[in-house]
Amino acid sequence: MFGDKKVVFSGVQPSGNLTIGNYLGAIRNFGAFSEQYHCYYCVVDMHAITVRQNPAELRRRTYETLALYIACGLDPQKNTLFVQSHVPQHAELGWILDCYTMFGELSRMTQFKDKSAKNADNINAGLFTYPSLMAADILLYQTELVPVGVDQKQHLELARDIANRFNQIYGETFVVPDGYISKDGAKIMSLQDPIKKMSKSDPNENAVVRILDSKDDIIRKFKRAVTDSDNKIVRAEGKEGITNLLNIYTCFTNKTPEEAEREFAGMGYGDFKLAVGETCADALASVREEFAKLMADKAYLESVMAQGAQDAYKNARRTMSKVRRKVGFTELKF
Ligand code: AQP
């Protein structure tokens, strides 16, 4: 808790153009906390470099991710929107927490295994210790609640374990955070391989619907989505493609899965995919418009970054001063 409000923290990596998975599983849910909590929403560029990035693209995507936060409804006056690398305490606490995170724990992380398989030529130490930096991001702000997609559940549990371990050794230092995983959008799957999560860095463009894709592109991608051959629009095991499309549809319309199944009963897959594509594209139209306006005003985005970093820095310093004292670092007196 900072001031009289409990804290919410979450982040998105600027490691690619964001997908409807990032939107439905995370960003769309962020705004709901703004009144009741002190919300920190971070563009986690330090996490992004665990996979090799083109520097100019990383910079551009950092602005874009910030603009998307705002375009998706996050008011910078009501939320602290900032860039991770602008607040050096993330790296500082990340290192300290590395020393309280076990090799065996990190080895069990499924994201590490998946990303190592995808980036076999660059299995770097940062990729391995990603979860302790993520724990630092969260614990730095004495966070109570972390809204994330279900793929981050394992990392969040590790953050809780690290917080508890540190608190046990040194006495109450960190709030132990809870995850908030929204039921509907918790895991949006690839359109081409629906047993795999939709990921922004997927090299197959047809697998991924991006928040900023044009209406035509969105509809084309949905039309090509992998389904099955039994022509029934119902959720079922073995029908992961159709189940995923129904899930996406209900997320955008707030209908129940039963309502959606009734609505599409008897319809052919072609018309069904078109309906889901149109619904998705229309729901994102205002985000695309707002995004374009924001990207045309770089000075404004920079002022949001600066204000956010200042606010985050203030509170991060308070936690760090406590942590430094507890682990036994000396204080330099100027
Ligand atoms: N497919 C998804 N369904 C629901 N939620 C998702 N999230 C990501 N993909 C889905 C949620 O989006 C937030 C930000 O994710 P991230 O950028 O920190 O990293 P990630 O989980 O590794 O996302 P990607 O898209 O798969 O990125 P790359 O390809 O770079 O690894 C998180 O809350 C995440 O749960």
JSON list of N, CA and C in Angstrom, two decimals, residues 75-131:
[
{"chain": "A", "resi": 75, "resn": "ASP", "atom": "N", "xyz": [-6.19, 6.09, -18.46]},
{"chain": "A", "resi": 75, "resn": "ASP", "atom": "CA", "xyz": [-5.97, 7.53, -18.35]},
{"chain": "A", "resi": 75, "resn": "ASP", "atom": "C", "xyz": [-4.67, 7.77, -17.56]},
{"chain": "A", "resi": 76, "resn": "PRO", "atom": "N", "xyz": [-3.69, 8.46, -18.17]},
{"chain": "A", "resi": 76, "resn": "PRO", "atom": "CA", "xyz": [-2.42, 8.68, -17.46]},
{"chain": "A", "resi": 76, "resn": "PRO", "atom": "C", "xyz": [-2.57, 9.51, -16.18]},
{"chain": "A", "resi": 77, "resn": "GLN", "atom": "N", "xyz": [-3.70, 10.20, -16.05]},
{"chain": "A", "resi": 77, "resn": "GLN", "atom": "CA", "xyz": [-3.93, 10.95, -14.80]},
{"chain": "A", "resi": 77, "resn": "GLN", "atom": "C", "xyz": [-4.37, 10.01, -13.68]},
{"chain": "A", "resi": 78, "resn": "LYS", "atom": "N", "xyz": [-4.91, 8.87, -14.04]},
{"chain": "A", "resi": 78, "resn": "LYS", "atom": "CA", "xyz": [-5.44, 7.96, -13.02]},
{"chain": "A", "resi": 78, "resn": "LYS", "atom": "C", "xyz": [-4.58, 6.72, -12.84]},
{"chain": "A", "resi": 79, "resn": "ASN", "atom": "N", "xyz": [-3.60, 6.53, -13.73]},
{"chain": "A", "resi": 79, "resn": "ASN", "atom": "CA", "xyz": [-2.74, 5.34, -13.69]},
{"chain": "A", "resi": 79, "resn": "ASN", "atom": "C", "xyz": [-1.30, 5.80, -13.88]},
{"chain": "A", "resi": 80, "resn": "THR", "atom": "N", "xyz": [-0.37, 5.12, -13.22]},
{"chain": "A", "resi": 80, "resn": "THR", "atom": "CA", "xyz": [1.03, 5.43, -13.47]},
{"chain": "A", "resi": 80, "resn": "THR", "atom": "C", "xyz": [1.49, 4.57, -14.65]},
{"chain": "A", "resi": 81, "resn": "LEU", "atom": "N", "xyz": [1.69, 5.22, -15.79]},
{"chain": "A", "resi": 81, "resn": "LEU", "atom": "CA", "xyz": [2.11, 4.51, -17.01]},
{"chain": "A", "resi": 81, "resn": "LEU", "atom": "C", "xyz": [3.59, 4.83, -17.22]},
{"chain": "A", "resi": 82, "resn": "PHE", "atom": "N", "xyz": [4.43, 3.81, -17.28]},
{"chain": "A", "resi": 82, "resn": "PHE", "atom": "CA", "xyz": [5.86, 4.11, -17.37]},
{"chain": "A", "resi": 82, "resn": "PHE", "atom": "C", "xyz": [6.63, 2.98, -18.04]},
{"chain": "A", "resi": 83, "resn": "VAL", "atom": "N", "xyz": [7.90, 3.27, -18.29]},
{"chain": "A", "resi": 83, "resn": "VAL", "atom": "CA", "xyz": [8.78, 2.32, -18.98]},
{"chain": "A", "resi": 83, "resn": "VAL", "atom": "C", "xyz": [9.76, 1.75, -17.95]},
{"chain": "A", "resi": 84, "resn": "GLN", "atom": "N", "xyz": [9.87, 0.45, -17.92]},
{"chain": "A", "resi": 84, "resn": "GLN", "atom": "CA", "xyz": [10.67, -0.25, -16.90]},
{"chain": "A", "resi": 84, "resn": "GLN", "atom": "C", "xyz": [12.10, 0.27, -16.81]},
{"chain": "A", "resi": 85, "resn": "SER", "atom": "N", "xyz": [12.77, 0.44, -17.94]},
{"chain": "A", "resi": 85, "resn": "SER", "atom": "CA", "xyz": [14.19, 0.80, -17.90]},
{"chain": "A", "resi": 85, "resn": "SER", "atom": "C", "xyz": [14.40, 2.25, -17.44]},
{"chain": "A", "resi": 86, "resn": "HIS", "atom": "N", "xyz": [13.31, 3.02, -17.31]},
{"chain": "A", "resi": 86, "resn": "HIS", "atom": "CA", "xyz": [13.45, 4.39, -16.80]},
{"chain": "A", "resi": 86, "resn": "HIS", "atom": "C", "xyz": [13.54, 4.43, -15.27]},
{"chain": "A", "resi": 87, "resn": "VAL", "atom": "N", "xyz": [13.29, 3.29, -14.64]},
{"chain": "A", "resi": 87, "resn": "VAL", "atom": "CA", "xyz": [13.30, 3.24, -13.18]},
{"chain": "A", "resi": 87, "resn": "VAL", "atom": "C", "xyz": [14.35, 2.19, -12.76]},
{"chain": "A", "resi": 88, "resn": "PRO", "atom": "N", "xyz": [15.58, 2.64, -12.45]},
{"chain": "A", "resi": 88, "resn": "PRO", "atom": "CA", "xyz": [16.69, 1.68, -12.28]},
{"chain": "A", "resi": 88, "resn": "PRO", "atom": "C", "xyz": [16.52, 0.70, -11.12]},
{"chain": "A", "resi": 89, "resn": "GLN", "atom": "N", "xyz": [15.59, 1.00, -10.22]},
{"chain": "A", "resi": 89, "resn": "GLN", "atom": "CA", "xyz": [15.37, 0.08, -9.09]},
{"chain": "A", "resi": 89, "resn": "GLN", "atom": "C", "xyz": [14.86, -1.30, -9.54]},
{"chain": "A", "resi": 90, "resn": "HIS", "atom": "N", "xyz": [14.29, -1.38, -10.73]},
{"chain": "A", "resi": 90, "resn": "HIS", "atom": "CA", "xyz": [13.85, -2.71, -11.20]},
{"chain": "A", "resi": 90, "resn": "HIS", "atom": "C", "xyz": [15.06, -3.63, -11.35]},
{"chain": "A", "resi": 91, "resn": "ALA", "atom": "N", "xyz": [16.12, -3.09, -11.97]},
{"chain": "A", "resi": 91, "resn": "ALA", "atom": "CA", "xyz": [17.33, -3.90, -12.16]},
{"chain": "A", "resi": 91, "resn": "ALA", "atom": "C", "xyz": [17.99, -4.19, -10.82]},
{"chain": "A", "resi": 92, "resn": "GLU", "atom": "N", "xyz": [17.98, -3.18, -9.95]},
{"chain": "A", "resi": 92, "resn": "GLU", "atom": "CA", "xyz": [18.65, -3.33, -8.66]},
{"chain": "A", "resi": 92, "resn": "GLU", "atom": "C", "xyz": [17.96, -4.42, -7.82]},
{"chain": "A", "resi": 93, "resn": "LEU", "atom": "N", "xyz": [16.63, -4.33, -7.72]},
{"chain": "A", "resi": 93, "resn": "LEU", "atom": "CA", "xyz": [15.92, -5.34, -6.93]},
{"chain": "A", "resi": 93, "resn": "LEU", "atom": "C", "xyz": [15.97, -6.69, -7.65]},
{"chain": "A", "resi": 94, "resn": "GLY", "atom": "N", "xyz": [15.94, -6.66, -8.98]},
{"chain": "A", "resi": 94, "resn": "GLY", "atom": "CA", "xyz": [16.03, -7.91, -9.76]},
{"chain": "A", "resi": 94, "resn": "GLY", "atom": "C", "xyz": [17.27, -8.70, -9.37]},
{"chain": "A", "resi": 95, "resn": "TRP", "atom": "N", "xyz": [18.41, -7.98, -9.28]},
{"chain": "A", "resi": 95, "resn": "TRP", "atom": "CA", "xyz": [19.65, -8.67, -8.91]},
{"chain": "A", "resi": 95, "resn": "TRP", "atom": "C", "xyz": [19.57, -9.25, -7.50]},
{"chain": "A", "resi": 96, "resn": "ILE", "atom": "N", "xyz": [19.06, -8.43, -6.58]},
{"chain": "A", "resi": 96, "resn": "ILE", "atom": "CA", "xyz": [18.98, -8.91, -5.19]},
{"chain": "A", "resi": 96, "resn": "ILE", "atom": "C", "xyz": [18.08, -10.16, -5.13]},
{"chain": "A", "resi": 97, "resn": "LEU", "atom": "N", "xyz": [16.94, -10.10, -5.82]},
{"chain": "A", "resi": 97, "resn": "LEU", "atom": "CA", "xyz": [16.03, -11.25, -5.77]},
{"chain": "A", "resi": 97, "resn": "LEU", "atom": "C", "xyz": [16.61, -12.48, -6.48]},
{"chain": "A", "resi": 98, "resn": "ASP", "atom": "N", "xyz": [17.47, -12.26, -7.46]},
{"chain": "A", "resi": 98, "resn": "ASP", "atom": "CA", "xyz": [18.19, -13.40, -8.07]},
{"chain": "A", "resi": 98, "resn": "ASP", "atom": "C", "xyz": [18.87, -14.23, -6.98]},
{"chain": "A", "resi": 99, "resn": "CYS", "atom": "N", "xyz": [19.35, -13.52, -5.97]},
{"chain": "A", "resi": 99, "resn": "CYS", "atom": "CA", "xyz": [20.11, -14.20, -4.92]},
{"chain": "A", "resi": 99, "resn": "CYS", "atom": "C", "xyz": [19.20, -14.89, -3.90]},
{"chain": "A", "resi": 100, "resn": "TYR", "atom": "N", "xyz": [17.89, -14.73, -4.09]},
{"chain": "A", "resi": 100, "resn": "TYR", "atom": "CA", "xyz": [16.92, -15.41, -3.22]},
{"chain": "A", "resi": 100, "resn": "TYR", "atom": "C", "xyz": [15.99, -16.30, -4.05]},
{"chain": "A", "resi": 101, "resn": "THR", "atom": "N", "xyz": [16.43, -16.62, -5.26]},
{"chain": "A", "resi": 101, "resn": "THR", "atom": "CA", "xyz": [15.64, -17.48, -6.15]},
{"chain": "A", "resi": 101, "resn": "THR", "atom": "C", "xyz": [16.51, -18.68, -6.48]},
{"chain": "A", "resi": 102, "resn": "MET", "atom": "N", "xyz": [15.94, -19.86, -6.38]},
{"chain": "A", "resi": 102, "resn": "MET", "atom": "CA", "xyz": [16.74, -21.07, -6.55]},
{"chain": "A", "resi": 102, "resn": "MET", "atom": "C", "xyz": [16.86, -21.47, -8.02]},
{"chain": "A", "resi": 103, "resn": "PHE", "atom": "N", "xyz": [18.00, -22.03, -8.35]},
{"chain": "A", "resi": 103, "resn": "PHE", "atom": "CA", "xyz": [18.25, -22.52, -9.71]},
{"chain": "A", "resi": 103, "resn": "PHE", "atom": "C", "xyz": [17.15, -23.51, -10.12]},
{"chain": "A", "resi": 104, "resn": "GLY", "atom": "N", "xyz": [16.82, -24.41, -9.18]},
{"chain": "A", "resi": 104, "resn": "GLY", "atom": "CA", "xyz": [15.80, -25.43, -9.47]},
{"chain": "A", "resi": 104, "resn": "GLY", "atom": "C", "xyz": [14.45, -24.80, -9.77]},
{"chain": "A", "resi": 105, "resn": "GLU", "atom": "N", "xyz": [14.10, -23.73, -9.04]},
{"chain": "A", "resi": 105, "resn": "GLU", "atom": "CA", "xyz": [12.81, -23.07, -9.28]},
{"chain": "A", "resi": 105, "resn": "GLU", "atom": "C", "xyz": [12.77, -22.49, -10.70]},
{"chain": "A", "resi": 106, "resn": "LEU", "atom": "N", "xyz": [13.84, -21.81, -11.07]},
{"chain": "A", "resi": 106, "resn": "LEU", "atom": "CA", "xyz": [13.87, -21.19, -12.40]},
{"chain": "A", "resi": 106, "resn": "LEU", "atom": "C", "xyz": [13.86, -22.25, -13.50]},
{"chain": "A", "resi": 107, "resn": "SER", "atom": "N", "xyz": [14.52, -23.38, -13.22]},
{"chain": "A", "resi": 107, "resn": "SER", "atom": "CA", "xyz": [14.58, -24.45, -14.22]},
{"chain": "A", "resi": 107, "resn": "SER", "atom": "C", "xyz": [13.21, -25.05, -14.51]},
{"chain": "A", "resi": 108, "resn": "ARG", "atom": "N", "xyz": [12.30, -24.92, -13.58]},
{"chain": "A", "resi": 108, "resn": "ARG", "atom": "CA", "xyz": [10.96, -25.52, -13.77]},
{"chain": "A", "resi": 108, "resn": "ARG", "atom": "C", "xyz": [10.01, -24.61, -14.56]},
{"chain": "A", "resi": 109, "resn": "MET", "atom": "N", "xyz": [10.42, -23.40, -14.85]},
{"chain": "A", "resi": 109, "resn": "MET", "atom": "CA", "xyz": [9.48, -22.46, -15.50]},
{"chain": "A", "resi": 109, "resn": "MET", "atom": "C", "xyz": [9.21, -22.88, -16.94]},
{"chain": "A", "resi": 110, "resn": "THR", "atom": "N", "xyz": [7.94, -23.07, -17.27]},
{"chain": "A", "resi": 110, "resn": "THR", "atom": "CA", "xyz": [7.62, -23.56, -18.61]},
{"chain": "A", "resi": 110, "resn": "THR", "atom": "C", "xyz": [7.92, -22.50, -19.68]},
{"chain": "A", "resi": 111, "resn": "GLN", "atom": "N", "xyz": [7.78, -21.21, -19.32]},
{"chain": "A", "resi": 111, "resn": "GLN", "atom": "CA", "xyz": [8.08, -20.19, -20.33]},
{"chain": "A", "resi": 111, "resn": "GLN", "atom": "C", "xyz": [9.56, -20.24, -20.72]},
{"chain": "A", "resi": 112, "resn": "PHE", "atom": "N", "xyz": [10.42, -20.51, -19.73]},
{"chain": "A", "resi": 112, "resn": "PHE", "atom": "CA", "xyz": [11.85, -20.62, -20.04]},
{"chain": "A", "resi": 112, "resn": "PHE", "atom": "C", "xyz": [12.09, -21.79, -21.01]},
{"chain": "A", "resi": 113, "resn": "LYS", "atom": "N", "xyz": [11.41, -22.90, -20.71]},
{"chain": "A", "resi": 113, "resn": "LYS", "atom": "CA", "xyz": [11.61, -24.07, -21.59]},
{"chain": "A", "resi": 113, "resn": "LYS", "atom": "C", "xyz": [11.10, -23.75, -23.01]},
{"chain": "A", "resi": 114, "resn": "ASP", "atom": "N", "xyz": [9.91, -23.12, -23.09]},
{"chain": "A", "resi": 114, "resn": "ASP", "atom": "CA", "xyz": [9.34, -22.81, -24.41]},
{"chain": "A", "resi": 114, "resn": "ASP", "atom": "C", "xyz": [10.23, -21.83, -25.17]},
{"chain": "A", "resi": 115, "resn": "LYS", "atom": "N", "xyz": [10.66, -20.76, -24.46]},
{"chain": "A", "resi": 115, "resn": "LYS", "atom": "CA", "xyz": [11.43, -19.73, -25.17]},
{"chain": "A", "resi": 115, "resn": "LYS", "atom": "C", "xyz": [12.83, -20.23, -25.52]},
{"chain": "A", "resi": 116, "resn": "SER", "atom": "N", "xyz": [13.40, -21.13, -24.67]},
{"chain": "A", "resi": 116, "resn": "SER", "atom": "CA", "xyz": [14.70, -21.71, -25.01]},
{"chain": "A", "resi": 116, "resn": "SER", "atom": "C", "xyz": [14.59, -22.54, -26.28]},
{"chain": "A", "resi": 117, "resn": "ALA", "atom": "N", "xyz": [13.48, -23.26, -26.39]},
{"chain": "A", "resi": 117, "resn": "ALA", "atom": "CA", "xyz": [13.30, -24.10, -27.58]},
{"chain": "A", "resi": 117, "resn": "ALA", "atom": "C", "xyz": [13.18, -23.20, -28.82]},
{"chain": "A", "resi": 118, "resn": "LYS", "atom": "N", "xyz": [12.48, -22.04, -28.65]},
{"chain": "A", "resi": 118, "resn": "LYS", "atom": "CA", "xyz": [12.27, -21.15, -29.81]},
{"chain": "A", "resi": 118, "resn": "LYS", "atom": "C", "xyz": [13.52, -20.36, -30.15]},
{"chain": "A", "resi": 119, "resn": "ASN", "atom": "N", "xyz": [14.40, -20.13, -29.16]},
{"chain": "A", "resi": 119, "resn": "ASN", "atom": "CA", "xyz": [15.60, -19.30, -29.39]},
{"chain": "A", "resi": 119, "resn": "ASN", "atom": "C", "xyz": [16.85, -20.08, -29.03]},
{"chain": "A", "resi": 120, "resn": "ALA", "atom": "N", "xyz": [17.00, -21.24, -29.65]},
{"chain": "A", "resi": 120, "resn": "ALA", "atom": "CA", "xyz": [18.07, -22.17, -29.25]},
{"chain": "A", "resi": 120, "resn": "ALA", "atom": "C", "xyz": [19.46, -21.54, -29.38]},
{"chain": "A", "resi": 121, "resn": "ASP", "atom": "N", "xyz": [19.62, -20.52, -30.23]},
{"chain": "A", "resi": 121, "resn": "ASP", "atom": "CA", "xyz": [20.93, -19.91, -30.41]},
{"chain": "A", "resi": 121, "resn": "ASP", "atom": "C", "xyz": [21.18, -18.77, -29.42]},
{"chain": "A", "resi": 122, "resn": "ASN", "atom": "N", "xyz": [20.24, -18.51, -28.52]},
{"chain": "A", "resi": 122, "resn": "ASN", "atom": "CA", "xyz": [20.41, -17.38, -27.60]},
{"chain": "A", "resi": 122, "resn": "ASN", "atom": "C", "xyz": [19.72, -17.68, -26.25]},
{"chain": "A", "resi": 123, "resn": "ILE", "atom": "N", "xyz": [20.15, -18.77, -25.62]},
{"chain": "A", "resi": 123, "resn": "ILE", "atom": "CA", "xyz": [19.58, -19.10, -24.30]},
{"chain": "A", "resi": 123, "resn": "ILE", "atom": "C", "xyz": [20.43, -18.38, -23.26]},
{"chain": "A", "resi": 124, "resn": "ASN", "atom": "N", "xyz": [20.11, -17.11, -23.06]},
{"chain": "A", "resi": 124, "resn": "ASN", "atom": "CA", "xyz": [20.96, -16.27, -22.21]},
{"chain": "A", "resi": 124, "resn": "ASN", "atom": "C", "xyz": [20.49, -16.31, -20.76]},
{"chain": "A", "resi": 125, "resn": "ALA", "atom": "N", "xyz": [21.34, -15.78, -19.87]},
{"chain": "A", "resi": 125, "resn": "ALA", "atom": "CA", "xyz": [21.04, -15.83, -18.43]},
{"chain": "A", "resi": 125, "resn": "ALA", "atom": "C", "xyz": [19.80, -15.00, -18.10]},
{"chain": "A", "resi": 126, "resn": "GLY", "atom": "N", "xyz": [19.57, -13.92, -18.85]},
{"chain": "A", "resi": 126, "resn": "GLY", "atom": "CA", "xyz": [18.39, -13.08, -18.61]},
{"chain": "A", "resi": 126, "resn": "GLY", "atom": "C", "xyz": [17.09, -13.83, -18.86]},
{"chain": "A", "resi": 127, "resn": "LEU", "atom": "N", "xyz": [17.11, -14.68, -19.89]},
{"chain": "A", "resi": 127, "resn": "LEU", "atom": "CA", "xyz": [15.93, -15.49, -20.18]},
{"chain": "A", "resi": 127, "resn": "LEU", "atom": "C", "xyz": [15.63, -16.42, -19.00]},
{"chain": "A", "resi": 128, "resn": "PHE", "atom": "N", "xyz": [16.70, -16.91, -18.41]},
{"chain": "A", "resi": 128, "resn": "PHE", "atom": "CA", "xyz": [16.57, -17.83, -17.28]},
{"chain": "A", "resi": 128, "resn": "PHE", "atom": "C", "xyz": [16.07, -17.12, -16.02]},
{"chain": "A", "resi": 129, "resn": "THR", "atom": "N", "xyz": [16.60, -15.91, -15.78]},
{"chain": "A", "resi": 129, "resn": "THR", "atom": "CA", "xyz": [16.24, -15.21, -14.52]},
{"chain": "A", "resi": 129, "resn": "THR", "atom": "C", "xyz": [15.08, -14.21, -14.72]},
{"chain": "A", "resi": 130, "resn": "TYR", "atom": "N", "xyz": [14.46, -14.26, -15.88]},
{"chain": "A", "resi": 130, "resn": "TYR", "atom": "CA", "xyz": [13.29, -13.42, -16.18]},
{"chain": "A", "resi": 130, "resn": "TYR", "atom": "C", "xyz": [12.30, -13.39, -15.01]},
{"chain": "A", "resi": 131, "resn": "PRO", "atom": "N", "xyz": [11.95, -14.55, -14.40]},
{"chain": "A", "resi": 131, "resn": "PRO", "atom": "CA", "xyz": [10.92, -14.51, -13.34]},
{"chain": "A", "resi": 131, "resn": "PRO", "atom": "C", "xyz": [11.36, -13.74, -12.09]}
]
